[in-house]
Coordinates of C-alpha atoms in Angstrom, one line a residue:
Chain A
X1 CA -21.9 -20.1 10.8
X2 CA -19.5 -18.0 13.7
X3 CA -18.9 -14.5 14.2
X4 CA -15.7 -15.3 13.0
X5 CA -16.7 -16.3 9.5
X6 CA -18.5 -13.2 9.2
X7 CA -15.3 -11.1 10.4
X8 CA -13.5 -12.7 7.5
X9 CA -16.1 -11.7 4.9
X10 CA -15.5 -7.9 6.5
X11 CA -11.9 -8.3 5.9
X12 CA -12.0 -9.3 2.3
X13 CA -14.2 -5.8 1.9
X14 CA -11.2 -4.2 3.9
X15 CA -8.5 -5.5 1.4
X16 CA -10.3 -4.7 -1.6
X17 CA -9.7 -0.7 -0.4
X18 CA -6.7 -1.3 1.4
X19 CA -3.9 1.4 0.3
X20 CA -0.3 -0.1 0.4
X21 CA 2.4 -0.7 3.5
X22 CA 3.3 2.1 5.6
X23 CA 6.1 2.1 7.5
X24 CA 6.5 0.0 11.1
X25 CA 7.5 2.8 13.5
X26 CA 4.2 4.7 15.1
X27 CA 4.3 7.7 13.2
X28 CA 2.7 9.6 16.4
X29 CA 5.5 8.0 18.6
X30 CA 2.6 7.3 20.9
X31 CA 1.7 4.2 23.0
X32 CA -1.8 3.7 24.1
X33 CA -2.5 0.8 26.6
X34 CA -6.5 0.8 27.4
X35 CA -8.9 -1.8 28.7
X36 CA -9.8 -4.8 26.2
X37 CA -13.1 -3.5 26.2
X38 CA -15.8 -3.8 23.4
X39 CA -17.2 -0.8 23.3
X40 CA -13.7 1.3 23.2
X41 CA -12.9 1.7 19.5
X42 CA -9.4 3.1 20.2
X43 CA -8.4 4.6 16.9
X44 CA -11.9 6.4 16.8
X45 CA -12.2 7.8 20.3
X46 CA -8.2 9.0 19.6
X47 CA -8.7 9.5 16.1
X48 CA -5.8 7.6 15.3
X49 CA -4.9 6.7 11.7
X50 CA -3.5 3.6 10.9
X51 CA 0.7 3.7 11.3
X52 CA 0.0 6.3 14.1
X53 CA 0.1 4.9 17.5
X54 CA 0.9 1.3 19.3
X55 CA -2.4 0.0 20.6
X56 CA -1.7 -2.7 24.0
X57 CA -4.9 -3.7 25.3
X58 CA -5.9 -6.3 28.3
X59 CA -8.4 -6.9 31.0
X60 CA -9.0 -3.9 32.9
X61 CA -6.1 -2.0 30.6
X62 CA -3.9 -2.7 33.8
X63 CA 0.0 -2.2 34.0
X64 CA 1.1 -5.6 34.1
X65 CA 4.9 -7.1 33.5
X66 CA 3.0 -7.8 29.7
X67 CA 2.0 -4.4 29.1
X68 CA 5.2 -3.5 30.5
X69 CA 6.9 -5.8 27.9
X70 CA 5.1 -4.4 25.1
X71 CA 5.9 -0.8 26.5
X72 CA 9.5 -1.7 26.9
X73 CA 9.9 -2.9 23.1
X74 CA 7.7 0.0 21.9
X75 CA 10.0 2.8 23.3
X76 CA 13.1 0.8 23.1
X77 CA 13.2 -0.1 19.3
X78 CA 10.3 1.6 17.5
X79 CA 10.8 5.0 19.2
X80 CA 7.6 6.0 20.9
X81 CA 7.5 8.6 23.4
X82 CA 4.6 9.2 24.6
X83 CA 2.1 6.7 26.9
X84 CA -1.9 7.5 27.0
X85 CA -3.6 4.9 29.6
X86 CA -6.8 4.3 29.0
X87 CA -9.6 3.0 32.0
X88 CA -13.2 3.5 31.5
X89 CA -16.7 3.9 33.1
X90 CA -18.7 0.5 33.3
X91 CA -15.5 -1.6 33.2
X92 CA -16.1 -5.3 34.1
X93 CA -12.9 -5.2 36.4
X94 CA -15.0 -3.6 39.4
X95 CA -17.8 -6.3 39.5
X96 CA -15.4 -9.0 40.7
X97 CA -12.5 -9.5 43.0
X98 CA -9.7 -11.3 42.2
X99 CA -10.2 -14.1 45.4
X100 CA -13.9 -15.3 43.9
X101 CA -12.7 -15.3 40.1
X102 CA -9.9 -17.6 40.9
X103 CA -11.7 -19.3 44.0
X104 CA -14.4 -20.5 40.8
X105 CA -11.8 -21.4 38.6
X106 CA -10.3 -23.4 41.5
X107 CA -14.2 -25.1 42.0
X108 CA -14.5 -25.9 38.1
X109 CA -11.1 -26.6 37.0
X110 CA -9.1 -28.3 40.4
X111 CA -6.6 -25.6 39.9
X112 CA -5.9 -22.2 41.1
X113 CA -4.2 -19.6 38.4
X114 CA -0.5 -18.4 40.0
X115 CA -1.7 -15.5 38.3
X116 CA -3.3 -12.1 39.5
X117 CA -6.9 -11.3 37.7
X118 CA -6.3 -7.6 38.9
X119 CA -9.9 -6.6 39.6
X120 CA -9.9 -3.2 41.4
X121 CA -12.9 -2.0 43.0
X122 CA -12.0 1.9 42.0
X123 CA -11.6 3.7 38.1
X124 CA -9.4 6.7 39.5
X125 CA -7.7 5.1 42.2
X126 CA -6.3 2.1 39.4
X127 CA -5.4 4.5 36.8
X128 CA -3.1 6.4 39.6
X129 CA -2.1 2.8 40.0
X130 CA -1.3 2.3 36.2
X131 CA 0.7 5.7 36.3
X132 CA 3.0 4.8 39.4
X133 CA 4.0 1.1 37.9
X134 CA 5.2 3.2 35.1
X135 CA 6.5 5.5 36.8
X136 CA 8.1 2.9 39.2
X137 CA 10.0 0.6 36.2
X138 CA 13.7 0.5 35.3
X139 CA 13.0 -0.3 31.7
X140 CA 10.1 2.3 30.4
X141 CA 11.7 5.4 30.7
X142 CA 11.9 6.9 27.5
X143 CA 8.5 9.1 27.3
X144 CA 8.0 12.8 27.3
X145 CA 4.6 12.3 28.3
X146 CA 2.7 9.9 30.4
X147 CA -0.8 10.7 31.0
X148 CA -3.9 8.7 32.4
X149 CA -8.0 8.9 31.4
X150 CA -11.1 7.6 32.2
X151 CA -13.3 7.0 29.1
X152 CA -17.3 7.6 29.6
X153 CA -18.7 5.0 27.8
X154 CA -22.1 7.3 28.3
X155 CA -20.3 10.7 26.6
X156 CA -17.6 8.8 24.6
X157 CA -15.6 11.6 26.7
X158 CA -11.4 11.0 28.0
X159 CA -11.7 12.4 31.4
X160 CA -7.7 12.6 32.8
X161 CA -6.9 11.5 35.9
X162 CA -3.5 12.9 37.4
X163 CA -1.4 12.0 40.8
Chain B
X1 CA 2.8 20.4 21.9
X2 CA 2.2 16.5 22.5
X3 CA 0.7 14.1 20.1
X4 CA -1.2 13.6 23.1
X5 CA -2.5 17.2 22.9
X6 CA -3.7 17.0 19.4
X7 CA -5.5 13.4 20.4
X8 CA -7.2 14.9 23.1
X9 CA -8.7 17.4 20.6
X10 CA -9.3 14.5 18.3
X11 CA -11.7 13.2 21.6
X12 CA -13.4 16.0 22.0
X13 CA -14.9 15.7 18.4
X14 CA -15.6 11.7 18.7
X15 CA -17.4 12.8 21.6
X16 CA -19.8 15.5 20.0
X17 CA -21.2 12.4 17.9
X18 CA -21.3 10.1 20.4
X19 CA -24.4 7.7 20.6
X20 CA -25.1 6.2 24.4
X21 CA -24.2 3.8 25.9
X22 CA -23.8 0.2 24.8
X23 CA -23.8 -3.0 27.0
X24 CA -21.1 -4.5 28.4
X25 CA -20.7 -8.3 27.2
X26 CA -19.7 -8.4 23.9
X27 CA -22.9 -8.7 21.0
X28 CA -20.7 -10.9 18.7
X29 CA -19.2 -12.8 21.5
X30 CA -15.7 -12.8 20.1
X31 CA -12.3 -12.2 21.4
X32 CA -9.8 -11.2 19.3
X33 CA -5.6 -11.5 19.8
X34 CA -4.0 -9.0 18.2
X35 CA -0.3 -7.4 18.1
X36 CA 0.0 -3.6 19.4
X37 CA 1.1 -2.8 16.0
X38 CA 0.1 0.9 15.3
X39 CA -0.7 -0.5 11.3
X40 CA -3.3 -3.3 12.6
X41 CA -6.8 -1.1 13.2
X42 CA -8.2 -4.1 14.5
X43 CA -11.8 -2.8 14.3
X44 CA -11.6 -1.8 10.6
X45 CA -9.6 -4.8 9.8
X46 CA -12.6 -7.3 10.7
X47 CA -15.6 -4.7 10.3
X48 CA -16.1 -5.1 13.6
X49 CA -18.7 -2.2 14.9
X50 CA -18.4 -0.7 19.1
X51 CA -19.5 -3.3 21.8
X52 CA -19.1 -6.8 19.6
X53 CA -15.7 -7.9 20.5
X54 CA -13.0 -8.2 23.2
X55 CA -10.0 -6.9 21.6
X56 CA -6.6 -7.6 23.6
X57 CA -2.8 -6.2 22.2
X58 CA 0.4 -7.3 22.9
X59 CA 3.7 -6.9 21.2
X60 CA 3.4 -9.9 19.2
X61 CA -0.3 -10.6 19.8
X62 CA 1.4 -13.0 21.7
X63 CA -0.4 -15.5 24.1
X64 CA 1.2 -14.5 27.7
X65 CA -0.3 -15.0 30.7
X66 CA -1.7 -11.7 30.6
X67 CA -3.5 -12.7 27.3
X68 CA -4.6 -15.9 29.5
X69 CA -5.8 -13.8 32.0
X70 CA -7.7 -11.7 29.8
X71 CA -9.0 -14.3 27.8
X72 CA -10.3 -16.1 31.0
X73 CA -11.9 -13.0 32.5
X74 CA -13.4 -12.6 28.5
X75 CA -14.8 -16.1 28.4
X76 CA -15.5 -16.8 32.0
X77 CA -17.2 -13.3 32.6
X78 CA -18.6 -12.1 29.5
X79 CA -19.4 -15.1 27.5
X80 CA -17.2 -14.9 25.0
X81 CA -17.1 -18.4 22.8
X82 CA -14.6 -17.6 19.7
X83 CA -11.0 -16.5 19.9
X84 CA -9.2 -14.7 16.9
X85 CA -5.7 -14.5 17.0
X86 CA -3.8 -11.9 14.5
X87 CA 0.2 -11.9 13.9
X88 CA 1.0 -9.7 10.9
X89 CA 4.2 -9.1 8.3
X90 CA 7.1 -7.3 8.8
X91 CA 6.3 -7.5 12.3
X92 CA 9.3 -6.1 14.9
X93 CA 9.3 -9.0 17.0
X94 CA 11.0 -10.7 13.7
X95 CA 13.7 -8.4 13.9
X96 CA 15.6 -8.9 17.1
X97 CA 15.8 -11.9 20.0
X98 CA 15.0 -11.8 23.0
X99 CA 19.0 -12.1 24.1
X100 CA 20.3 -9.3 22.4
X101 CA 17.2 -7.2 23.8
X102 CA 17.5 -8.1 27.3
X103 CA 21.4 -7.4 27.2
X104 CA 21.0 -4.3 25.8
X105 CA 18.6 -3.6 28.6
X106 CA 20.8 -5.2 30.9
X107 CA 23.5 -2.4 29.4
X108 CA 22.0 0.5 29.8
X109 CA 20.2 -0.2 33.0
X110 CA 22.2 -2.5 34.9
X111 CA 18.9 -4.8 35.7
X112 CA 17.9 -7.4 33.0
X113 CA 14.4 -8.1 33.2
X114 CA 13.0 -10.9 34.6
X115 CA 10.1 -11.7 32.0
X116 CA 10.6 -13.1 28.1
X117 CA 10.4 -10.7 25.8
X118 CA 8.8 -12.9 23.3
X119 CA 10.4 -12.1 19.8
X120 CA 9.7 -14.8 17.3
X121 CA 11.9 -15.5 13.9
X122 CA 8.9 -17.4 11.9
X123 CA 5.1 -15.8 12.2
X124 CA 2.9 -19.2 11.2
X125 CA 5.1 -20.8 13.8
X126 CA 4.3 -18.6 16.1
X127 CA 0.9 -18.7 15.1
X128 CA 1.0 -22.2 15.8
X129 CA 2.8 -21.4 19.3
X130 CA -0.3 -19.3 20.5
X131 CA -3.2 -21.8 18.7
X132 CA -1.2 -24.6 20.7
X133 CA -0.7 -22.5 24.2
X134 CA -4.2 -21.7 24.3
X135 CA -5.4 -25.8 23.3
X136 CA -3.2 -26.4 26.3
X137 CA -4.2 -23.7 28.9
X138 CA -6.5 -24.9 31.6
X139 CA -8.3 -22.3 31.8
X140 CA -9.0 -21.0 28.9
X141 CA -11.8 -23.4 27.4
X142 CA -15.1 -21.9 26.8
X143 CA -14.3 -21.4 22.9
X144 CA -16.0 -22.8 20.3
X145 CA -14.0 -21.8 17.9
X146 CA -10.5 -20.8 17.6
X147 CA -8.7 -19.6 14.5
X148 CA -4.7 -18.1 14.1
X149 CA -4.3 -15.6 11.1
X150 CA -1.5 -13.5 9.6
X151 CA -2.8 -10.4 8.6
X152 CA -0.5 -8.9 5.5
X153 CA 0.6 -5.0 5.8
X154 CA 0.6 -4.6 2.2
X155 CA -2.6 -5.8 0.7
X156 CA -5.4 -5.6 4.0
X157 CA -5.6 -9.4 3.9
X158 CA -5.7 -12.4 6.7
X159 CA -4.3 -15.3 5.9
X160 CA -5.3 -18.3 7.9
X161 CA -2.6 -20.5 9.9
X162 CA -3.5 -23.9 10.6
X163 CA -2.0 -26.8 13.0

């Protein structure tokens, strides 16, 4: 038995209340792009409702060309407006760097990824980080508001980070 | 007054109720692939509680590199063994091509961007796309199991896609 079988049985429980379609633009016009971390439920600690807000999540919740991508299509044809980045305390980004990560792929595998793991050994200084790639890109430009937290996986608190 | 603003309140609330800290690895050792789609609450979709799963959202819940990367820093760092991969209907990357998008980028901007921007016409095929991308990433290989699903907008339901 996986995890995954149990998932499924949570799902049919899901379906069985599930109330009908809504529509496919965020009704928010929001975009959130936070770390793929466990222990951030994003529509609780927002309280988002489902048909609200475009969730992008990855490793670190870093402003990579994917998270660009997803940015680009989000603003571009389903209207949002707004961007909400989302780091947080405890993050499994600052216990590495990206040389050993690929360095022991490189040792197991024979090969070396061509891509960056984008570790970063400071929670402030990589949101700032997240907030200039935007800032810096010809092709998401369409928000009203771009703004950059810190979750406290201790508190459950958004703590902002500016420029 | 942002959505933002009224989110932020939303926190503030989430945070009053807030029960400590959890650890870091994820207790169900899962990682799940989901679009950014504002409809799919990923957490509520598979009952999935704070600190059990990975959770990583694309436009498309499409397997880029960044997903890679993710997924290889999920696996190789925090023990994740499962993968869950969830496309879902009336999805917008079934509604445009990448051609036309990058043009009318390329239009307004004068720049076309360099990366794909990933839009699909068939979801099982491009369930089958990401199952396959993963069976063939080198890095990505710690899984013991490794399922593709479409999950429906109108009734709650995932419906698994097989090779």
């Amino acid at each position: 038995m996986t995890a995954t079988e149990d998932l499924l049985a949570n799902n049919a429980e899901y379906a069985n209340n599930f109330e009908g379609p809504l529509p496919l633009p965020p009704g928010k016009h929001v975009a959130v792009l936070a770390c793929m971390d466990a222990r951030l439920d994003v529509y609780r600690i927002l309280g988002l409702h489902e048909g609200e807000a475009h969730v992008i999540r990855n490793a670190g919740g870093v402003v990579t060309d994917d998270a660009i991508r997803s940015l680009a299509i989000s603003q571009r044809l389903l209207g949002t407006q707004e961007i909400i980045l989302i780091h947080h305390t405890d993050c499994g980004m600052l216990t590495f760097t990206d040389d050993d990560f690929k360095r022991s792929i490189q040792d197991e595998t024979g090969v070396k990824p061509a891509w960056a793991a984008e570790a970063f050994p400071d929670l402030a200084e990589d949101v700032r980080q997240s907030l200039r790639r935007i800032e810096n890109d010809p092709f998401v430009t369409k928000h009203v508001s771009l703004r950059g937290f810190v979750f406290d996986v201790a508190s459950g608190k958004l703590d902002e980070v500016t420029l």
